[in-house]
Structures are given as C-alpha cells and as structure tokens.
Short mmCIF file of N, CA and C in Angstrom, two decimals:
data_model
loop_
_atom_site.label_atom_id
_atom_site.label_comp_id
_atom_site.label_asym_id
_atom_site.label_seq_id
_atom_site.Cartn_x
_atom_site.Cartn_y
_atom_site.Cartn_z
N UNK A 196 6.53 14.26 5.09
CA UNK A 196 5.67 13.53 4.20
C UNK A 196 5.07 12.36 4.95
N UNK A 197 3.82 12.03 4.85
CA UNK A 197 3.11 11.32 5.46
C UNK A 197 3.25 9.78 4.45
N UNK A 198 3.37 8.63 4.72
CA UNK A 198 3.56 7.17 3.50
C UNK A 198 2.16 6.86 3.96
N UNK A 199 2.11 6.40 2.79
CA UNK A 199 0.33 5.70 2.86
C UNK A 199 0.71 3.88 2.84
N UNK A 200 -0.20 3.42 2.46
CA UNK A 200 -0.11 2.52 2.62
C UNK A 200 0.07 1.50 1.84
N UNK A 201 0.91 2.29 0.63
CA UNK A 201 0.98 1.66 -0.36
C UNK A 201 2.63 1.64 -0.82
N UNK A 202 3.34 2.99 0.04
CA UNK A 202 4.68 3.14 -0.06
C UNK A 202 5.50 3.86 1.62
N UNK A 203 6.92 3.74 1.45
CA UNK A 203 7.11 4.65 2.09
C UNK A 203 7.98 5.38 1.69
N UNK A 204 8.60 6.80 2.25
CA UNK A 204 9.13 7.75 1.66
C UNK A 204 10.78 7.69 2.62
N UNK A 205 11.67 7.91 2.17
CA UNK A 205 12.62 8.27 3.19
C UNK A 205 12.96 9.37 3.23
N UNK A 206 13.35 10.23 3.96
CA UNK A 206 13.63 11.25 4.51
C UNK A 206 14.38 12.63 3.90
N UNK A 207 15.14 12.12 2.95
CA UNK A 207 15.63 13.24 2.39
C UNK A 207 15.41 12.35 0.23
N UNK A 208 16.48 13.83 -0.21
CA UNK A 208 16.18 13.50 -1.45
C UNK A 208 17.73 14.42 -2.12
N UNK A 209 17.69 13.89 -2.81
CA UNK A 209 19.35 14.15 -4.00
C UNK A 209 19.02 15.40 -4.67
N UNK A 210 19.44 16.74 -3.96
CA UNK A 210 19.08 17.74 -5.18
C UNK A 210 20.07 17.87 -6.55
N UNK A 211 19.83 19.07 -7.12
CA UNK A 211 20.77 19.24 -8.35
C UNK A 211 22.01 19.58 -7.51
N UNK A 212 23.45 19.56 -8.21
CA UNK A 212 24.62 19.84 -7.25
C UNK A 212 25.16 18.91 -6.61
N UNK A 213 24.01 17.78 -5.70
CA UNK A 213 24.73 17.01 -5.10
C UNK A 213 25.96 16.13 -5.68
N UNK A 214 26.73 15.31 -4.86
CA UNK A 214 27.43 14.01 -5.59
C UNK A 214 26.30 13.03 -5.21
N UNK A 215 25.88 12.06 -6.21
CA UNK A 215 25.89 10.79 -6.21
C UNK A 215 26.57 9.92 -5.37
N UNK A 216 25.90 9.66 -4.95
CA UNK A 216 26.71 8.25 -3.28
C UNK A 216 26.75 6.96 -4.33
N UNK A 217 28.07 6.56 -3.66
CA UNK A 217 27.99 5.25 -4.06
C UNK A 217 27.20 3.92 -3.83
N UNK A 218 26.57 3.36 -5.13
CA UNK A 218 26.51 2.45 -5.33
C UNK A 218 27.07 1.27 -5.90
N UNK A 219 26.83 0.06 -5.60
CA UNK A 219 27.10 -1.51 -6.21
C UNK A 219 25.88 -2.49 -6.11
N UNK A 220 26.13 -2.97 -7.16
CA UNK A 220 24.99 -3.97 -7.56
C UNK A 220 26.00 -4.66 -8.52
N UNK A 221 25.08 -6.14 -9.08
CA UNK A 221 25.66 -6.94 -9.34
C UNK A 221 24.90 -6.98 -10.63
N UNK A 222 25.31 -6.98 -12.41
CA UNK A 222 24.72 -6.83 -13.10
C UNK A 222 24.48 -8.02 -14.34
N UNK A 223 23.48 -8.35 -14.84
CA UNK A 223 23.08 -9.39 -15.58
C UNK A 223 24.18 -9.26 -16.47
N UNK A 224 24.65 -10.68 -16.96
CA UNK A 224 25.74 -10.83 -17.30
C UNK A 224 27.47 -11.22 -17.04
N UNK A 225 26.98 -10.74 -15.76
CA UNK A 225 28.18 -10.56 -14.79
C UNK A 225 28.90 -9.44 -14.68
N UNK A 226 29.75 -9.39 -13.58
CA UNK A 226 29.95 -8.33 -13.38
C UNK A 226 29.49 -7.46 -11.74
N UNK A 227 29.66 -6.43 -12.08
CA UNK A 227 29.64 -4.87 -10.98
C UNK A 227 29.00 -3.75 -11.62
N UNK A 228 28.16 -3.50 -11.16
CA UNK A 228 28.01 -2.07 -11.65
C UNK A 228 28.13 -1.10 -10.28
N UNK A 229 29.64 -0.11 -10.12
CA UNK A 229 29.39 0.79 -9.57
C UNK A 229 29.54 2.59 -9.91
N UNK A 230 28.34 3.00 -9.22
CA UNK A 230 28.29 4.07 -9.73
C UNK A 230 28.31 5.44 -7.85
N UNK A 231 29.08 6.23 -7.95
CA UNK A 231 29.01 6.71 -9.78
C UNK A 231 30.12 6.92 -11.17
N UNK A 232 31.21 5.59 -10.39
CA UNK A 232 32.68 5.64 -10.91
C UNK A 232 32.20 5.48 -12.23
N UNK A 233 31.59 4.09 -12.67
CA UNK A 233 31.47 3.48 -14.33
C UNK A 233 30.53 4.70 -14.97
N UNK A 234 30.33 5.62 -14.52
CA UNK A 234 29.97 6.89 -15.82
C UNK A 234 30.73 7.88 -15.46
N UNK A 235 32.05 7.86 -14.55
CA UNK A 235 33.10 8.56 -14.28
C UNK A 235 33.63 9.18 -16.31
N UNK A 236 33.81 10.32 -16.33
CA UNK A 236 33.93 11.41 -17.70
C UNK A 236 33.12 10.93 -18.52
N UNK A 237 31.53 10.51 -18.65
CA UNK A 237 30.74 11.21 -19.23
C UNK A 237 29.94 11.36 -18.55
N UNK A 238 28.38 11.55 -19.16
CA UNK A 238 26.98 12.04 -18.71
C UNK A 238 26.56 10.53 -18.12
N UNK A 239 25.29 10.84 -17.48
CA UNK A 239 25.05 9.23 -17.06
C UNK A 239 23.49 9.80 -16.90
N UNK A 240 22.55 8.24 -17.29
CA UNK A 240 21.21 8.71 -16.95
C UNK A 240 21.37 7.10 -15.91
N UNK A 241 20.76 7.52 -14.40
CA UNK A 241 20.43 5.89 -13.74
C UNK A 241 19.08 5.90 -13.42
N UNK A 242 18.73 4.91 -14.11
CA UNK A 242 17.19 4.58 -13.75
C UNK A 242 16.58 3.48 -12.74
N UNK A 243 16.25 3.76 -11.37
CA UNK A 243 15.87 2.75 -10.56
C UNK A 243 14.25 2.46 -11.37
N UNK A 244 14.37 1.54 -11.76
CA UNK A 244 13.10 0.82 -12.20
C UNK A 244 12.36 -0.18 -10.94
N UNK A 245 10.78 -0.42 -11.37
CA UNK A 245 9.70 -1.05 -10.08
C UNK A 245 10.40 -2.59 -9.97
N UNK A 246 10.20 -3.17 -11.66
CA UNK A 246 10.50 -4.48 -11.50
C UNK A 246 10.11 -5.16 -13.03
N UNK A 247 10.57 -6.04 -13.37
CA UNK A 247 9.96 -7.22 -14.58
C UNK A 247 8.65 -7.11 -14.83
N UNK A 248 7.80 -7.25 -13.51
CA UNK A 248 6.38 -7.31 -13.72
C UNK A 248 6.18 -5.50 -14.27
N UNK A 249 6.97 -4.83 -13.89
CA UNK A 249 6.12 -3.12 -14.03
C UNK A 249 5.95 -2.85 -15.82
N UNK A 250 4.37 -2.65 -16.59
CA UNK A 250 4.76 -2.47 -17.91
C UNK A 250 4.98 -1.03 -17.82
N UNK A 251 4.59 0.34 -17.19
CA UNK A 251 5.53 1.05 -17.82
C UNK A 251 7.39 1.61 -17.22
N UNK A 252 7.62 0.53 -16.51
CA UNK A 252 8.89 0.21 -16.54
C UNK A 252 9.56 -0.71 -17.41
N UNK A 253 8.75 -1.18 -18.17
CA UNK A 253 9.12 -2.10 -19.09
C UNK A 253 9.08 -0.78 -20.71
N UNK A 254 7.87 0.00 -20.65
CA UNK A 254 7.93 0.49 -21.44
C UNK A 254 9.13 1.82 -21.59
N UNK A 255 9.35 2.40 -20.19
CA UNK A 255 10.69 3.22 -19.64
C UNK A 255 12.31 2.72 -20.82
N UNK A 256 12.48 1.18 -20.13
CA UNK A 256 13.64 1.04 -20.66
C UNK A 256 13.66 0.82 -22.30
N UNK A 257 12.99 0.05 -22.69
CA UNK A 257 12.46 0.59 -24.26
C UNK A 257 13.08 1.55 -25.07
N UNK A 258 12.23 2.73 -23.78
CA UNK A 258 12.78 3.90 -24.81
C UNK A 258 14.09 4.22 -24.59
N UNK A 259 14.68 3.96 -23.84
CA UNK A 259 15.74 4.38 -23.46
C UNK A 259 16.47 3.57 -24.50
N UNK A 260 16.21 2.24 -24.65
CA UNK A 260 17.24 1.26 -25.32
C UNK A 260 17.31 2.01 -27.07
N UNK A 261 16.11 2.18 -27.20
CA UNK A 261 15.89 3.04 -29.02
C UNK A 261 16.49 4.13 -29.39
N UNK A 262 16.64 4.86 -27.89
CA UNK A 262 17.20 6.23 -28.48
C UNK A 262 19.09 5.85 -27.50
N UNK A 263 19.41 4.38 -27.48
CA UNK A 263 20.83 4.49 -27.32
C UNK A 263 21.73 5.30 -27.69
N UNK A 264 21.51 4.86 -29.28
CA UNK A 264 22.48 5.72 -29.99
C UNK A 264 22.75 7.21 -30.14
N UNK A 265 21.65 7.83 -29.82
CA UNK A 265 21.60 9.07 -29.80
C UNK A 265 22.17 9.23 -28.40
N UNK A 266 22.16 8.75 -27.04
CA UNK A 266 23.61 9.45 -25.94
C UNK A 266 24.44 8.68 -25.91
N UNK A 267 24.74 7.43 -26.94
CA UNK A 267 26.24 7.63 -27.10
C UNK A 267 26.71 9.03 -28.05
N UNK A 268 26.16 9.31 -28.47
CA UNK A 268 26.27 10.66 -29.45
C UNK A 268 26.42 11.97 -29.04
N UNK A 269 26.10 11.98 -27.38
CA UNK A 269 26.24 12.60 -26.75
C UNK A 269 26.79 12.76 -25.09
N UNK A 270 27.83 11.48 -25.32
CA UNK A 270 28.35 11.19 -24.00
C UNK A 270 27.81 10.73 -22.95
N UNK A 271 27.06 10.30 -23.39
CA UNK A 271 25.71 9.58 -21.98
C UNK A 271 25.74 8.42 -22.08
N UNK A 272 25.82 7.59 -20.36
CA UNK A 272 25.57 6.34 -20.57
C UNK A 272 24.49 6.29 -20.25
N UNK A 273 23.59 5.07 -19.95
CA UNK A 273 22.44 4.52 -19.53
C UNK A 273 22.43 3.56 -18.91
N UNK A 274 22.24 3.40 -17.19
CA UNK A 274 21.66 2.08 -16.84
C UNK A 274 20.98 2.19 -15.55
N UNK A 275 20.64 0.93 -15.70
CA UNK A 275 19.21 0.38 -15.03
C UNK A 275 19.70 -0.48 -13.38
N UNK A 276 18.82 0.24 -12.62
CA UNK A 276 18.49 -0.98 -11.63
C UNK A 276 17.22 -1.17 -10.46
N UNK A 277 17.63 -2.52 -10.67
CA UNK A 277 16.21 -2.76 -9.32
C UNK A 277 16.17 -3.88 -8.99
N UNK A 278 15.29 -4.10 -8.07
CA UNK A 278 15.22 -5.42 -6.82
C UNK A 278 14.95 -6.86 -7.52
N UNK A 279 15.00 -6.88 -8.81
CA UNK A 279 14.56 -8.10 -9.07
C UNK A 279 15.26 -9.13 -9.11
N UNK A 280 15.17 -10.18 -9.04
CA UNK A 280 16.28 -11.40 -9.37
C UNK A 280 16.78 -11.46 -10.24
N UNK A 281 18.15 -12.34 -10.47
CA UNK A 281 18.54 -12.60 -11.21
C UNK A 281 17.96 -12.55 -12.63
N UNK A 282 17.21 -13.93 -12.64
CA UNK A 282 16.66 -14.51 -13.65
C UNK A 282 15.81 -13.41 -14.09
N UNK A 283 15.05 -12.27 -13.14
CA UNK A 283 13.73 -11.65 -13.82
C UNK A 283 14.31 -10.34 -14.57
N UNK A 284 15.78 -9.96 -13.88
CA UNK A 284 16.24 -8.71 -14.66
C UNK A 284 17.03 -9.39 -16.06
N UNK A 285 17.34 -10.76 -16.24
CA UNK A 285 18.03 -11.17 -17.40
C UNK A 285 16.88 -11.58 -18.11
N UNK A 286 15.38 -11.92 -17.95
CA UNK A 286 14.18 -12.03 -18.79
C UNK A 286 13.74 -10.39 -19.49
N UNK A 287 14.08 -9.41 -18.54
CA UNK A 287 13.80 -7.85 -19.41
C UNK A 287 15.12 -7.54 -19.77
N UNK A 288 16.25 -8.29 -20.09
CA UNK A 288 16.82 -7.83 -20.60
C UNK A 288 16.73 -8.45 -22.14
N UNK A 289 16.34 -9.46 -21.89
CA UNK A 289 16.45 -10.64 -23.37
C UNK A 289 15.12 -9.85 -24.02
N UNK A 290 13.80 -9.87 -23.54
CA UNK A 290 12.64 -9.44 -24.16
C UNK A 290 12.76 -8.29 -24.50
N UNK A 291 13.45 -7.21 -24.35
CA UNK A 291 13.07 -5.98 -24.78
C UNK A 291 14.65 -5.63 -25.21
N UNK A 292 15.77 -6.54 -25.16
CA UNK A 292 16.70 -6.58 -26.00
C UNK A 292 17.92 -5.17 -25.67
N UNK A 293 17.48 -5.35 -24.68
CA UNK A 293 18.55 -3.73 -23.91
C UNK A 293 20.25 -4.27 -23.73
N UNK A 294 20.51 -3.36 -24.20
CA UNK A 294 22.07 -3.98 -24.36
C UNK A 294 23.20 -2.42 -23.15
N UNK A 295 22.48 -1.68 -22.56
CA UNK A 295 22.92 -1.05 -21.52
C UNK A 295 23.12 -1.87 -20.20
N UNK A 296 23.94 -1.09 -19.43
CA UNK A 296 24.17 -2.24 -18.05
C UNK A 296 22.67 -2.07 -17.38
N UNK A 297 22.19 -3.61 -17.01
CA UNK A 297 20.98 -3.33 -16.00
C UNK A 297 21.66 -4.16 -14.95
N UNK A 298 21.90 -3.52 -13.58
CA UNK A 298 21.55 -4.27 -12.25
C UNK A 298 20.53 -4.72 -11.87
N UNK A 299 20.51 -5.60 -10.66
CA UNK A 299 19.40 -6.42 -10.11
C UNK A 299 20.03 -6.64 -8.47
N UNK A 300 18.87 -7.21 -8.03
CA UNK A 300 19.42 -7.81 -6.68
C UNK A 300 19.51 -6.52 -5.44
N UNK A 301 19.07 -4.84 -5.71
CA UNK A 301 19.67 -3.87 -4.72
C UNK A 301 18.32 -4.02 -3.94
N UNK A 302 18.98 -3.15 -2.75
CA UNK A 302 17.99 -4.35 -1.54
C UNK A 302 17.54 -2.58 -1.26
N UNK A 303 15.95 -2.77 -1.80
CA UNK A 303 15.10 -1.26 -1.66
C UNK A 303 15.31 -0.17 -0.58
N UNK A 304 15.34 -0.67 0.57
CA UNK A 304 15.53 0.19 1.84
C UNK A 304 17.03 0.81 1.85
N UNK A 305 17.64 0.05 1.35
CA UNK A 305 18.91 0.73 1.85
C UNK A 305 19.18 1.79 0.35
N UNK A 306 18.56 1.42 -0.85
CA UNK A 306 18.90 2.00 -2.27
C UNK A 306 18.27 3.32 -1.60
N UNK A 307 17.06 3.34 -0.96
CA UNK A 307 16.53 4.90 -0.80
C UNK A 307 17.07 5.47 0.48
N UNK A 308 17.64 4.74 1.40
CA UNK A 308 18.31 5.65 2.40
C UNK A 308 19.92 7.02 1.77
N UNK A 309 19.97 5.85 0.57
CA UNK A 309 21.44 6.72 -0.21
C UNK A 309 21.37 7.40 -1.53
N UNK A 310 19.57 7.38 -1.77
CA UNK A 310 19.55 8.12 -3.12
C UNK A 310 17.98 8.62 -2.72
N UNK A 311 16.97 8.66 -1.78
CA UNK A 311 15.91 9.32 -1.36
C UNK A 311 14.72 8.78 -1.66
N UNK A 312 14.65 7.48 -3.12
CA UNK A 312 13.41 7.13 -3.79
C UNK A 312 12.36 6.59 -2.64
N UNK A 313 11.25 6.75 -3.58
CA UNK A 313 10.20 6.13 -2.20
C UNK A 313 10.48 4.28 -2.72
N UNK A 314 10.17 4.29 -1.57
CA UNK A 314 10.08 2.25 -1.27
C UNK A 314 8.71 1.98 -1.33
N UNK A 315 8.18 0.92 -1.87
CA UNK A 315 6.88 -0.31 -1.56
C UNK A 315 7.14 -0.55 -0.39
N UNK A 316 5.83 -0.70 0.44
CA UNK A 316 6.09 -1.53 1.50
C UNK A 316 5.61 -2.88 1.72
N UNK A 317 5.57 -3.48 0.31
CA UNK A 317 4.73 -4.76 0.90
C UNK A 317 3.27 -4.92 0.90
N UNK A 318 2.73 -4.19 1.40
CA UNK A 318 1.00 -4.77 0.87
C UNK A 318 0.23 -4.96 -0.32
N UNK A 319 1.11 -4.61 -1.22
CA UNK A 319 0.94 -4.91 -2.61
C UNK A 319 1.13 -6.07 -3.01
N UNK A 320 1.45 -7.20 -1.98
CA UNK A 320 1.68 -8.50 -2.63
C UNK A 320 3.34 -8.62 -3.08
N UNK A 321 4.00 -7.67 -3.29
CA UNK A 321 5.45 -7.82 -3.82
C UNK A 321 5.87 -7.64 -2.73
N UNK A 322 7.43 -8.23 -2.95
CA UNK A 322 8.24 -7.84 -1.80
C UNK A 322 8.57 -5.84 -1.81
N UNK A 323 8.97 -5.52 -0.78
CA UNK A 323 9.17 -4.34 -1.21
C UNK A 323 10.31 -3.97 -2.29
N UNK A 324 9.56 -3.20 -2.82
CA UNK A 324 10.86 -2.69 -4.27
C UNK A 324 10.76 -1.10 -4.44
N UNK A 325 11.53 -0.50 -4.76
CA UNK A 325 11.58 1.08 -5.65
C UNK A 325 11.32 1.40 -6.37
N UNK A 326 10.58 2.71 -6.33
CA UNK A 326 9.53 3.25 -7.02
C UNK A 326 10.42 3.53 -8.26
N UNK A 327 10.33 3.85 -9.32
CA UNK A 327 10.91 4.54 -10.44
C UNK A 327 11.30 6.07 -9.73
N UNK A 328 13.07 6.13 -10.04
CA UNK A 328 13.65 7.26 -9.77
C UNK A 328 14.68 7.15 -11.24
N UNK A 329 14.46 8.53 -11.41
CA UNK A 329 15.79 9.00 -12.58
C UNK A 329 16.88 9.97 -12.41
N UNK A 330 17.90 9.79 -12.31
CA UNK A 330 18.64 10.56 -12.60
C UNK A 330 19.83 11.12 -13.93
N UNK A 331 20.22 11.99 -13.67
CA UNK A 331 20.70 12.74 -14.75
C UNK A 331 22.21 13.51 -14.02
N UNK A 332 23.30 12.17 -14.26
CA UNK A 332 24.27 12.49 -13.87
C UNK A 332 25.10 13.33 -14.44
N UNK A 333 25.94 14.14 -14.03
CA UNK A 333 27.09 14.81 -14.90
C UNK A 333 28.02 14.47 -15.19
N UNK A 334 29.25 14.37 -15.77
CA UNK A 334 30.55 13.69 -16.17
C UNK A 334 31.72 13.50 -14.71
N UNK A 335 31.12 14.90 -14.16
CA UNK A 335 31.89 14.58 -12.46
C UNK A 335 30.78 13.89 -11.01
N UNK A 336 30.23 13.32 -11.61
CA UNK A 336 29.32 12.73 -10.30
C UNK A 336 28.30 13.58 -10.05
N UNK A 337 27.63 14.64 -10.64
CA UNK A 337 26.64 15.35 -9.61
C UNK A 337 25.47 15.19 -10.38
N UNK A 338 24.47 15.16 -9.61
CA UNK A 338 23.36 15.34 -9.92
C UNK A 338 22.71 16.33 -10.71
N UNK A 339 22.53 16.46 -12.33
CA UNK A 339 21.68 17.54 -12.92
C UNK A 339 20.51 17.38 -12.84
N UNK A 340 19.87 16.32 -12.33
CA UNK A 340 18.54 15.82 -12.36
C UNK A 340 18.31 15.10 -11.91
N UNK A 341 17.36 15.16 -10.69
CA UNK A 341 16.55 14.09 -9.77
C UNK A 341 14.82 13.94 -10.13
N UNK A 342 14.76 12.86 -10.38
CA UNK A 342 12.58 12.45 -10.82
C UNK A 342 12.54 11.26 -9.65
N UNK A 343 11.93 11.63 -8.51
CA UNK A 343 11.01 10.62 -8.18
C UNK A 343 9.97 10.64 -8.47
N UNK A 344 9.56 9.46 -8.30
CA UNK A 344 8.08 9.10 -8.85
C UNK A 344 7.45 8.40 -7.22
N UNK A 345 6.36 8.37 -6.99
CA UNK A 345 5.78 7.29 -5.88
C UNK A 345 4.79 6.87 -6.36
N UNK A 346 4.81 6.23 -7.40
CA UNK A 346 3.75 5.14 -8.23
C UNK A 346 4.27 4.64 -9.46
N UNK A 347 3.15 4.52 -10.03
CA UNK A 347 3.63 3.28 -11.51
C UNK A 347 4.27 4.68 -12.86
N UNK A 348 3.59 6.15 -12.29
CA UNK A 348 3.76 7.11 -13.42
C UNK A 348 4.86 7.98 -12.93
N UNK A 349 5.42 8.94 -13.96
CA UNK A 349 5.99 9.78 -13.59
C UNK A 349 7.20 9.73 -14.05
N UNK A 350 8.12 9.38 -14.57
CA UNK A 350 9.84 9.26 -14.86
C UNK A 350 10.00 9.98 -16.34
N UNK A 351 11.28 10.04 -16.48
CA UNK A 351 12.52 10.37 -16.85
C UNK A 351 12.01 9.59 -18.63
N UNK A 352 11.88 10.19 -19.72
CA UNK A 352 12.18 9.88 -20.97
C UNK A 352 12.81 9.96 -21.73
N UNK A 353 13.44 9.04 -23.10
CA UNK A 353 14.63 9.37 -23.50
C UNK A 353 14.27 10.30 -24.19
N UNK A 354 13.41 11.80 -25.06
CA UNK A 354 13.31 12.09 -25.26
C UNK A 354 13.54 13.77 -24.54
N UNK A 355 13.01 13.75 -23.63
CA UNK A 355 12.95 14.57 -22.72
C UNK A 355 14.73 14.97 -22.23
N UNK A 356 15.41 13.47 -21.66
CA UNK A 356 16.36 13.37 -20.98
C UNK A 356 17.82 13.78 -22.26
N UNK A 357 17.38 13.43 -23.61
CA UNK A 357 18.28 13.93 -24.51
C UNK A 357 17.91 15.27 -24.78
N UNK A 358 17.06 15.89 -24.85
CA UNK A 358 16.86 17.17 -24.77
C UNK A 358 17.87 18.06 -24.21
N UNK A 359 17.53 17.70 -22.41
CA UNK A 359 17.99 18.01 -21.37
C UNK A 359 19.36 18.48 -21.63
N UNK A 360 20.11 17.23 -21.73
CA UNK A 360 21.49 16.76 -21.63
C UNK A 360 21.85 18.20 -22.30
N UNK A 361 21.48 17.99 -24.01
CA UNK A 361 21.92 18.86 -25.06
C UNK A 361 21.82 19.99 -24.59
N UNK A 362 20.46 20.26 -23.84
CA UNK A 362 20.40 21.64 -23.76
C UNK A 362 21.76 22.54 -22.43
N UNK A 363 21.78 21.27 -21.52
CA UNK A 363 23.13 21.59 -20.29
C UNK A 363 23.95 21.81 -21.13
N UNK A 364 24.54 20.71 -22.25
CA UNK A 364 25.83 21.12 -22.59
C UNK A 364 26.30 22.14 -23.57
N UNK A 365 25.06 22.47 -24.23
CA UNK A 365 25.42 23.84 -24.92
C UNK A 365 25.05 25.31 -24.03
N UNK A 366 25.27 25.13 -22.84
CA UNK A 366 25.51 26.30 -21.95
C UNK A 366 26.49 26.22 -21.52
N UNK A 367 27.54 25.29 -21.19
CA UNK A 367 29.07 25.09 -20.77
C UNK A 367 29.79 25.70 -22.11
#
C-alpha cells in the first residue's frame, strides 16, 4: 500500500481468528484499561477513535453509548480509545455522556504497529493520531471483526455490530 499524504499505513492488519495483542492505556477517570484481559469472558467491541475534534467520531460513540444496553444484553462490552489528552477524552466523555471505559493518551505509531490501523501523519495540522478502527472481539480474545477506516468515514455501528454479535452467537 502506497500512504499519501495525508496518512500512513502499517504493514500488516488483524484478521478474523487472530488474538488481540495487548494493550494499556490509561482511562478517564482513572484507572487502566487493558485489553484484551478487561473483556476477558465476554464479547468486546474496541473502538480506536480520530479524536475530540472528529464529529463523526463523536457521532460513532453516541451510538454506541444509546444502544449500551442492548450489549450488555448481550455480553458485550464497549470501549473507546485514542490519542487525545487527558482533558479532551474527559470533555467527550462529559458531552456526549458515555459511561463505557474510554482511554486516551495511546501513542498512534506504536497502537498501529500492534493492531494494523492507519496513522495521520501530521500535515493535517494535528499531531499524528488513528484513523477509526473497530473491532469485534470474542469472549476468548480473537478477533471476529476487523474495520479499518483511512479517513473521517467508514466504521463499525452499534446497529450493525449488535446484529453481528447476535447473529455469531446464534451459530455456536
């Protein structure tokens, strides 16, 4: 894959099957979020979001936060992360009232060397950050679902992603 000049790509990508590599981040509120232990026996959806400023990353977690109740209903957790500060991931958390774990603070280059998403590189005026990636964990760590995106469109809905889920687990 060739990166333009607006992102870059790293090298590989998380198919279905894989395990989930570990991550840690540090999450508004306090705390750890690591995964993929903390959705260790259930479903897990993780959403690398752009940033505070992104609206349809703003509009992403939204939905996710509305249709909560429906994967606790179905063994699914939900959470969020991305490069933003402190203060800017605890401002989308207060404004749009998400009560799932969101991380902050993961440092872009290394998030896509261990999960594949494309990176910003900077000429956009932002520091570099990660593109919107979704996944769709299983209760043992693996990947049922990988979405990158390499722009502002493209991800993972709670609509879609409860679908999904339901539809995996009534084939087990």
């Amino acid at each position: 894959m060739t990166a333009t000049a607006t992102q870059t790509a790293s090298v590989f990508r998380l198919n279905n099957g894989d395990t989930f590599p570990h991550l840690s981040a540090d999450l508004v509120g306090g705390g750890t979020l690591n995964l993929p232990a903390d959705l260790a026996g259930s479903w897990g959806v993780v959403l690398f979001y752009r940033g505070n400023w992104c609206p349809f990353c703003r509009t992403q977690l939204s939905d996710f936060q509305k249709s909560l109740e429906q994967f606790a209903g179905i063994n699914t957790k939900v959470v969020a992360l991305s490069v933003d500060s402190q203060s800017e991931a605890q401002e989308t958390v207060s404004k749009h009232g998400l009560t799932f774990p969101v991380a902050y603070g993961i440092d872009a280059q290394a998030t896509a060397a261990s999960v594949g998403n494309y990176v910003s590189d900077g000429s956009d005026g932002k520091p570099p950050y990660s593109h919107a990636t979704g996944f769709v964990l299983s209760p043992d760590g693996k990947v049922a679902v990988a979405l990158y995106s390499s722009s502002a469109i493209g991800r993972l809905n709670a609509a879609d992603t409860l679908g999904l889920i339901k539809y995996i687990q009534s084939q087990t």
